[in-house]
Coordinates of C-alpha atoms in Angstrom, one line a residue:
X1 CA 16.9 28.3 -16.0
X2 CA 17.7 30.3 -12.9
X3 CA 20.2 29.0 -10.4
X4 CA 18.7 29.2 -6.9
X5 CA 21.6 27.7 -4.9
X6 CA 25.1 28.8 -5.9
X7 CA 27.2 26.2 -4.2
X8 CA 25.7 22.7 -4.0
X9 CA 26.8 19.1 -3.8
X10 CA 25.0 16.1 -5.4
X11 CA 25.9 12.8 -3.8
X12 CA 25.4 9.4 -5.3
X13 CA 25.4 6.9 -2.4
X14 CA 26.7 3.3 -2.5
X15 CA 27.5 0.8 0.1
X16 CA 31.3 1.0 -0.3
X17 CA 31.8 4.3 -2.0
X18 CA 30.1 7.6 -2.4
X19 CA 30.5 9.9 -5.5
X20 CA 30.2 13.6 -4.9
X21 CA 29.7 16.3 -7.5
X22 CA 30.2 19.9 -6.4
X23 CA 28.7 22.7 -8.5
X24 CA 30.0 26.3 -8.0
X25 CA 30.0 29.6 -9.9
X26 CA 32.5 29.5 -12.8
X27 CA 33.8 32.2 -15.1
X28 CA 31.1 34.4 -16.5
X29 CA 27.8 32.8 -16.4
X30 CA 29.2 29.3 -16.6
X31 CA 29.0 26.7 -13.7
X32 CA 32.1 24.9 -12.5
X33 CA 31.8 21.2 -11.7
X34 CA 34.1 18.9 -9.8
X35 CA 33.6 15.2 -9.0
X36 CA 35.3 13.0 -6.5
X37 CA 34.8 9.5 -5.0
X38 CA 35.2 8.6 -1.4
X39 CA 35.0 5.5 0.7
X40 CA 32.1 5.2 3.1
X41 CA 34.3 4.6 6.2
X42 CA 33.9 7.3 8.9
X43 CA 37.3 8.9 8.4
X44 CA 36.8 9.1 4.6
X45 CA 33.5 10.8 5.2
X46 CA 35.1 13.4 7.4
X47 CA 37.6 14.1 4.6
X48 CA 34.7 14.5 2.2
X49 CA 33.0 16.9 4.6
X50 CA 36.2 19.0 4.9
X51 CA 36.4 19.2 1.1
X52 CA 32.8 20.3 0.8
X53 CA 33.5 23.1 3.3
X54 CA 36.6 24.2 1.5
X55 CA 34.4 24.5 -1.7
X56 CA 32.0 26.6 0.2
X57 CA 29.1 24.2 -0.3
X58 CA 26.0 25.3 1.7
X59 CA 23.6 22.6 0.5
X60 CA 24.2 18.9 -0.1
X61 CA 21.6 16.4 -1.4
X62 CA 21.6 12.7 -1.7
X63 CA 19.2 9.9 -2.8
X64 CA 17.6 7.8 -0.2
X65 CA 19.4 4.5 -1.1
X66 CA 18.3 1.8 1.4
X67 CA 20.1 2.7 4.7
X68 CA 23.4 3.6 3.1
X69 CA 22.5 7.3 3.1
X70 CA 22.5 7.5 6.9
X71 CA 26.3 7.7 7.6
X72 CA 26.7 10.4 4.9
X73 CA 23.7 12.4 6.1
X74 CA 24.7 12.2 9.8
X75 CA 28.2 13.2 9.0
X76 CA 27.2 16.3 7.0
X77 CA 24.1 17.5 8.8
X78 CA 26.1 19.2 11.6
X79 CA 28.3 21.1 9.1
X80 CA 25.8 22.2 6.4
X81 CA 22.2 21.9 5.2
X82 CA 21.4 18.4 4.0
X83 CA 18.5 17.2 1.9
X84 CA 17.4 13.6 1.5
X85 CA 15.7 13.2 -1.9
X86 CA 13.0 10.7 -3.1
X87 CA 14.5 8.5 -5.8
X88 CA 11.3 8.7 -7.8
X89 CA 11.6 12.5 -8.2
X90 CA 15.0 12.5 -10.1
X91 CA 15.2 9.7 -12.6
X92 CA 18.2 10.3 -14.9
X93 CA 18.3 10.1 -18.7
X94 CA 18.1 6.4 -19.8
X95 CA 21.3 5.0 -21.3
X96 CA 23.6 7.4 -19.3
X97 CA 23.6 5.6 -15.9
X98 CA 26.9 5.9 -14.0
X99 CA 27.7 7.0 -10.4
X100 CA 29.4 10.1 -11.7
X101 CA 26.4 11.1 -13.9
X102 CA 24.0 10.4 -11.1
X103 CA 25.9 12.7 -8.8
X104 CA 26.0 15.4 -11.5
X105 CA 22.3 15.0 -12.2
X106 CA 21.4 15.4 -8.5
X107 CA 23.6 18.5 -8.3
X108 CA 22.0 20.1 -11.3
X109 CA 18.5 19.4 -10.1
X110 CA 19.4 20.8 -6.7
X111 CA 21.0 24.1 -7.9
X112 CA 17.9 24.9 -9.9
X113 CA 15.5 24.0 -7.1
X114 CA 13.8 21.2 -9.0
X115 CA 13.7 18.8 -6.0
X116 CA 12.4 19.0 -2.5
X117 CA 13.7 17.4 0.7
X118 CA 12.1 14.5 2.4
X119 CA 11.4 14.5 6.1
X120 CA 14.4 13.4 8.3
X121 CA 13.7 13.7 12.0
X122 CA 16.2 15.2 14.5
X123 CA 18.7 12.9 16.3
X124 CA 16.7 12.4 19.4
X125 CA 13.6 11.3 17.4
X126 CA 15.8 9.0 15.3
X127 CA 16.8 7.3 18.6
X128 CA 13.2 6.7 19.4
X129 CA 12.6 5.4 15.9
X130 CA 15.4 2.8 16.3
X131 CA 13.9 1.7 19.6
X132 CA 10.3 1.4 18.5
X133 CA 11.1 -0.3 15.2
X134 CA 13.3 -2.8 17.0
X135 CA 10.5 -3.4 19.5
X136 CA 8.1 -4.2 16.6
X137 CA 10.7 -6.7 15.2
X138 CA 10.9 -8.4 18.7
X139 CA 7.1 -8.5 18.9
X140 CA 7.1 -10.2 15.4
X141 CA 9.7 -12.7 16.6
X142 CA 7.6 -13.6 19.6
X143 CA 4.5 -14.1 17.5
X144 CA 6.4 -16.3 15.0
X145 CA 8.0 -18.4 17.7
X146 CA 4.7 -18.9 19.4
X147 CA 3.3 -20.1 16.0
X148 CA 6.2 -22.5 15.6
X149 CA 5.6 -23.8 19.1
X150 CA 1.9 -24.5 18.4
X151 CA 2.7 -26.4 15.2
X152 CA 5.3 -28.5 16.9
X153 CA 2.9 -29.4 19.7
X154 CA 0.3 -30.5 17.0
X155 CA 3.0 -32.7 15.5
X156 CA 3.4 -34.3 19.0
X157 CA -0.4 -34.7 19.4
X158 CA -0.3 -32.3 22.3
X159 CA -3.6 -30.3 22.0
X160 CA -2.8 -27.6 24.6
X161 CA -3.9 -24.8 22.4
X162 CA -7.5 -26.3 22.3
X163 CA -7.9 -25.9 26.0
X164 CA -5.6 -22.9 26.9
X165 CA -6.2 -19.7 24.9
X166 CA -2.6 -18.7 25.4
X167 CA 0.1 -21.4 25.0
X168 CA 2.8 -19.0 26.1
X169 CA 1.1 -18.1 29.4
X170 CA 2.5 -18.9 32.8
X171 CA 0.5 -22.2 33.2
X172 CA 1.3 -23.4 29.7
X173 CA 5.0 -22.7 30.0
X174 CA 5.2 -24.6 33.3
X175 CA 3.5 -27.6 31.7
X176 CA 5.7 -27.4 28.6
X177 CA 8.8 -27.1 30.7
X178 CA 7.8 -30.2 32.6
X179 CA 7.4 -32.0 29.2
X180 CA 10.9 -30.9 28.2
X181 CA 12.3 -32.1 31.5
X182 CA 10.9 -35.6 30.9
X183 CA 7.6 -35.6 32.7
X184 CA 5.0 -37.7 30.8
X185 CA 2.2 -38.0 33.4
X186 CA -0.5 -35.8 32.0
X187 CA -2.4 -35.6 35.3
X188 CA 0.8 -34.2 37.1
X189 CA 1.3 -31.6 34.4
X190 CA -2.4 -30.6 34.3
X191 CA -2.2 -29.9 38.1
X192 CA 0.3 -27.1 37.3
X193 CA -2.5 -24.9 36.0
X194 CA -3.2 -21.6 37.7
X195 CA -6.2 -19.4 38.3
X196 CA -9.2 -20.0 36.1
X197 CA -7.4 -22.6 34.0
X198 CA -7.7 -25.1 37.0
X199 CA -11.4 -25.5 36.1
X200 CA -10.2 -27.2 32.9
X201 CA -7.9 -29.8 34.6
X202 CA -9.8 -32.8 33.1
X203 CA -9.5 -31.3 29.6
X204 CA -5.9 -30.4 30.2
X205 CA -5.1 -34.0 31.2
X206 CA -6.6 -35.2 27.8
X207 CA -4.8 -32.4 25.9
X208 CA -1.4 -33.3 27.4
X209 CA -1.6 -36.9 26.5
X210 CA 0.2 -37.4 23.1
X211 CA 3.3 -38.6 21.4
X212 CA 5.8 -36.2 22.7
X213 CA 9.4 -37.6 22.4
X214 CA 12.9 -36.5 22.8
X215 CA 13.3 -34.6 19.5
X216 CA 10.1 -32.6 20.4
X217 CA 11.6 -31.8 23.8
X218 CA 14.8 -30.5 22.2
X219 CA 13.0 -28.1 19.9
X220 CA 10.4 -27.0 22.4
X221 CA 13.1 -26.3 24.9
X222 CA 14.9 -24.0 22.4
X223 CA 11.6 -22.2 21.5
X224 CA 10.8 -21.6 25.2
X225 CA 14.3 -20.2 25.7
X226 CA 13.9 -17.9 22.7
X227 CA 10.6 -16.7 23.9
X228 CA 12.0 -15.8 27.3
X229 CA 15.0 -14.0 25.7
X230 CA 12.7 -12.1 23.4
X231 CA 10.4 -11.0 26.2
X232 CA 13.4 -9.9 28.3
X233 CA 14.5 -7.8 25.4
X234 CA 11.0 -6.3 25.1
X235 CA 11.1 -5.3 28.8
X236 CA 14.5 -3.6 28.4
X237 CA 13.3 -1.7 25.3
X238 CA 10.1 -0.6 27.1
X239 CA 12.2 0.6 30.0
X240 CA 14.5 2.6 27.7
X241 CA 11.5 4.1 25.8
X242 CA 9.8 5.1 29.1
X243 CA 12.9 7.2 29.9
X244 CA 13.3 8.7 26.5
X245 CA 9.7 9.6 26.1
X246 CA 9.6 11.9 29.1
X247 CA 10.0 15.0 27.0
X248 CA 6.9 13.9 25.0
X249 CA 4.7 13.2 28.0
X250 CA 2.0 15.8 26.9
X251 CA 1.9 14.4 23.4
X252 CA 1.5 10.8 24.7
X253 CA -1.3 11.9 26.9
X254 CA -3.1 13.6 24.1
X255 CA -2.8 10.7 21.6
X256 CA -4.0 8.2 24.1
X257 CA -7.3 10.0 24.4
X258 CA -8.2 8.7 20.8
X259 CA -10.3 5.5 21.1
X260 CA -8.2 2.5 20.2
X261 CA -4.8 4.2 20.6
X262 CA -2.7 2.7 23.4
X263 CA 0.8 3.4 24.7
X264 CA 2.6 1.5 22.0
X265 CA 0.7 3.2 19.1
X266 CA 1.3 6.6 20.7
X267 CA 5.0 6.0 21.1
X268 CA 5.3 4.8 17.4
X269 CA 3.4 7.9 16.3
X270 CA 5.8 10.2 18.1
X271 CA 8.9 8.2 17.0
X272 CA 7.9 8.3 13.3
X273 CA 6.7 11.9 13.1
X274 CA 8.6 13.6 15.8
X275 CA 5.2 15.0 17.1
X276 CA 6.0 18.2 15.2
X277 CA 3.2 18.7 12.8
X278 CA 4.7 21.9 11.4
X279 CA 7.1 19.7 9.4
X280 CA 4.1 18.4 7.3
X281 CA 2.1 21.6 6.8
X282 CA -1.4 20.0 6.6
X283 CA -3.2 16.8 7.6
X284 CA -3.4 15.9 3.9
X285 CA 0.4 16.0 3.5
X286 CA 0.8 14.0 6.7
X287 CA -1.6 11.3 5.4
X288 CA 0.2 11.1 2.1
X289 CA 3.6 10.8 3.9
X290 CA 2.3 8.0 6.1
X291 CA 0.6 6.2 3.2
X292 CA -3.0 6.5 4.3
X293 CA -4.0 8.7 1.3
X294 CA -5.2 7.3 -2.0
X295 CA -2.7 7.2 -4.9
X296 CA -3.7 9.0 -8.1
X297 CA -3.4 7.5 -11.6
X298 CA -4.8 9.7 -14.3
X299 CA -4.3 9.4 -18.1
X300 CA -6.3 11.1 -20.9
X301 CA -8.6 12.7 -18.4
X302 CA -9.6 9.3 -16.8
X303 CA -8.8 8.3 -13.3
X304 CA -8.3 4.7 -12.3
X305 CA -8.1 3.3 -8.8
X306 CA -4.5 3.0 -7.7
X307 CA -4.9 1.8 -4.1
X308 CA -3.1 3.6 -1.3
X309 CA 0.2 5.5 -1.6
X310 CA 3.4 3.9 -0.4
X311 CA 4.5 5.5 2.9
X312 CA 5.7 4.9 6.4
X313 CA 4.8 1.2 6.8
X314 CA 5.6 1.2 10.6
X315 CA 3.1 3.9 11.4
X316 CA 0.5 2.7 8.9
X317 CA 0.4 -0.8 10.4
X318 CA 0.1 0.5 13.9
X319 CA -2.7 2.9 13.0
X320 CA -4.6 0.2 11.1
X321 CA -4.3 -2.0 14.2
X322 CA -5.5 0.8 16.4
X323 CA -8.5 1.3 13.9
X324 CA -9.5 -2.3 14.4
X325 CA -9.4 -1.8 18.2
X326 CA -11.5 1.4 17.8
X327 CA -14.1 -0.5 15.8
X328 CA -14.9 -2.5 18.9
X329 CA -15.4 0.5 21.2
X330 CA -18.9 1.4 22.3
X331 CA -20.8 4.5 21.2
X332 CA -18.0 6.2 19.4
X333 CA -17.7 8.0 16.0
X334 CA -14.9 5.8 14.9
X335 CA -16.8 2.6 15.6
X336 CA -19.8 4.0 13.7
X337 CA -17.6 5.0 10.8
X338 CA -16.0 1.6 10.6
X339 CA -19.3 -0.3 10.6
X340 CA -20.8 2.1 8.0
X341 CA -17.8 1.6 5.6
X342 CA -17.3 -2.1 6.3
X343 CA -20.9 -2.8 5.3
X344 CA -20.3 -1.4 1.8
X345 CA -16.6 -1.8 1.1
X346 CA -15.3 -4.5 3.4
X347 CA -13.3 -4.8 6.6
X348 CA -9.9 -3.8 5.1
X349 CA -11.0 -0.5 3.5
X350 CA -12.9 0.4 6.6
X351 CA -9.8 -0.1 8.8
X352 CA -7.8 2.2 6.5
X353 CA -10.5 4.8 6.4
X354 CA -10.7 4.9 10.2
X355 CA -6.9 4.9 10.5
X356 CA -7.0 8.0 8.3
X357 CA -9.5 9.7 10.5
X358 CA -7.4 8.9 13.6
X359 CA -4.4 10.4 11.8
X360 CA -6.2 13.6 11.0
X361 CA -7.5 13.8 14.5
X362 CA -3.9 13.3 15.9
X363 CA -2.6 16.1 13.6
X364 CA -5.1 18.7 14.9
X365 CA -4.8 17.6 18.5
X366 CA -1.0 18.1 18.5
X367 CA -1.4 21.4 16.6
X368 CA -4.0 22.8 19.0
X369 CA -2.8 21.0 22.1
X370 CA -6.3 19.6 22.8
X371 CA -7.5 16.1 23.7
X372 CA -9.7 14.1 21.4
X373 CA -13.4 15.1 21.3
X374 CA -15.7 12.4 20.0
X375 CA -18.4 13.4 17.5
X376 CA -20.7 10.7 18.7
X377 CA -22.0 7.5 17.0
X378 CA -24.9 9.4 15.2
X379 CA -22.9 12.2 13.7
X380 CA -22.7 10.7 10.2
X381 CA -26.4 10.0 10.1
X382 CA -27.2 13.6 11.2
X383 CA -24.9 15.1 8.7
X384 CA -26.5 13.0 5.9
X385 CA -30.0 13.9 7.0
X386 CA -29.0 17.6 7.0
X387 CA -27.5 17.3 3.5
X388 CA -30.5 15.5 2.2
X389 CA -32.8 18.2 3.6
X390 CA -30.7 20.9 1.9
X391 CA -30.9 19.0 -1.4
X392 CA -34.7 18.8 -1.1
X393 CA -35.0 22.5 -0.3
X394 CA -32.9 23.4 -3.4
X395 CA -35.0 21.2 -5.6
X396 CA -38.3 22.7 -4.4
X397 CA -36.9 26.2 -4.8
X398 CA -35.8 25.4 -8.4
X399 CA -39.4 24.4 -9.1
X400 CA -40.7 27.7 -7.9
X401 CA -41.9 26.7 -4.4
X402 CA -41.2 28.8 -1.3
X403 CA -39.8 26.8 1.5
X404 CA -40.1 28.1 5.1
X405 CA -38.1 26.0 7.6
X406 CA -39.5 25.5 11.1
X407 CA -37.0 27.1 13.5
X408 CA -38.3 24.8 16.3
X409 CA -37.5 21.7 14.2

């Protein structure tokens, strides 16, 4: 088998140590191999990088092991070409599993060009990823704490969520803060309502009458404090993202023209893909990478359903959420597509299908630098009518009839 890369390094990544196998030209047609093990501390990684440069290594590859690959990749990417490999593409021979053999196996696959690199965004996009992913975690924390708060109020027979649609809103928080502070007069707390909630003061008085005691107050106080801290963190992350997204202002503007796509979804799209569609080559490749393309399972000429591919869970979840929002829009192609598929295959499959359509639209919008253009709610029915007419014409012509289409129609 031909050697495509003369000087390569295969790296087996662990949490505490990293095993590196260097493959270089040897005597005659043979290949020389040398393996060393380094610690994953920063100074040890610098020593590793110096050794690879001394060996003349031009290409290094490593398996994507949890997050442990990141320090090694970041240390080497400034000094040589680095590839991050999918673990599923390079399974070693069973019964010969050691760190040294893994590193040798990676190096051998690499030198013969039998593996391909995964997408790793540039440093500035990785910064955006860290911010958007942490924001999603904070949003999840806020949702979970709000759920815990509602369950605890039910335990205390406080039915605030029955009357107020948002128990973490301004009015609700003031009432709960009064409860924590020792106020037990329901009428006094109900009078703290603001805006349209004041119309429900009689119902609030009933809802705030319960069995709220000191242990409830201790826990509710902590939950309210956690919610305030989480929301303060979200505001700081949003401010940081606003600054760092300035170079991507045009891409944000384009993405937000898609029905159902808001600022948060557009920011996540840019942070996960880098907004550079040339890295993916085609919308099909992008959909497979994100995880919105169907998986394939074929054996003996038969294909069985295998669900969707595993991909970028952060972008997938945001696009599915945006698809659900698009399904509620008026007179749009995406809403029509959602309803059409949901009636036959269910809500979940319809959301994934619409998310796929939004992803393909985003791909071509960023490639062509054009805003979203809606096809209209009746596009699918028109296409089906035209296809049906073509099938009828073909059947009639096969039977020997001459069909003349009316140009006016």
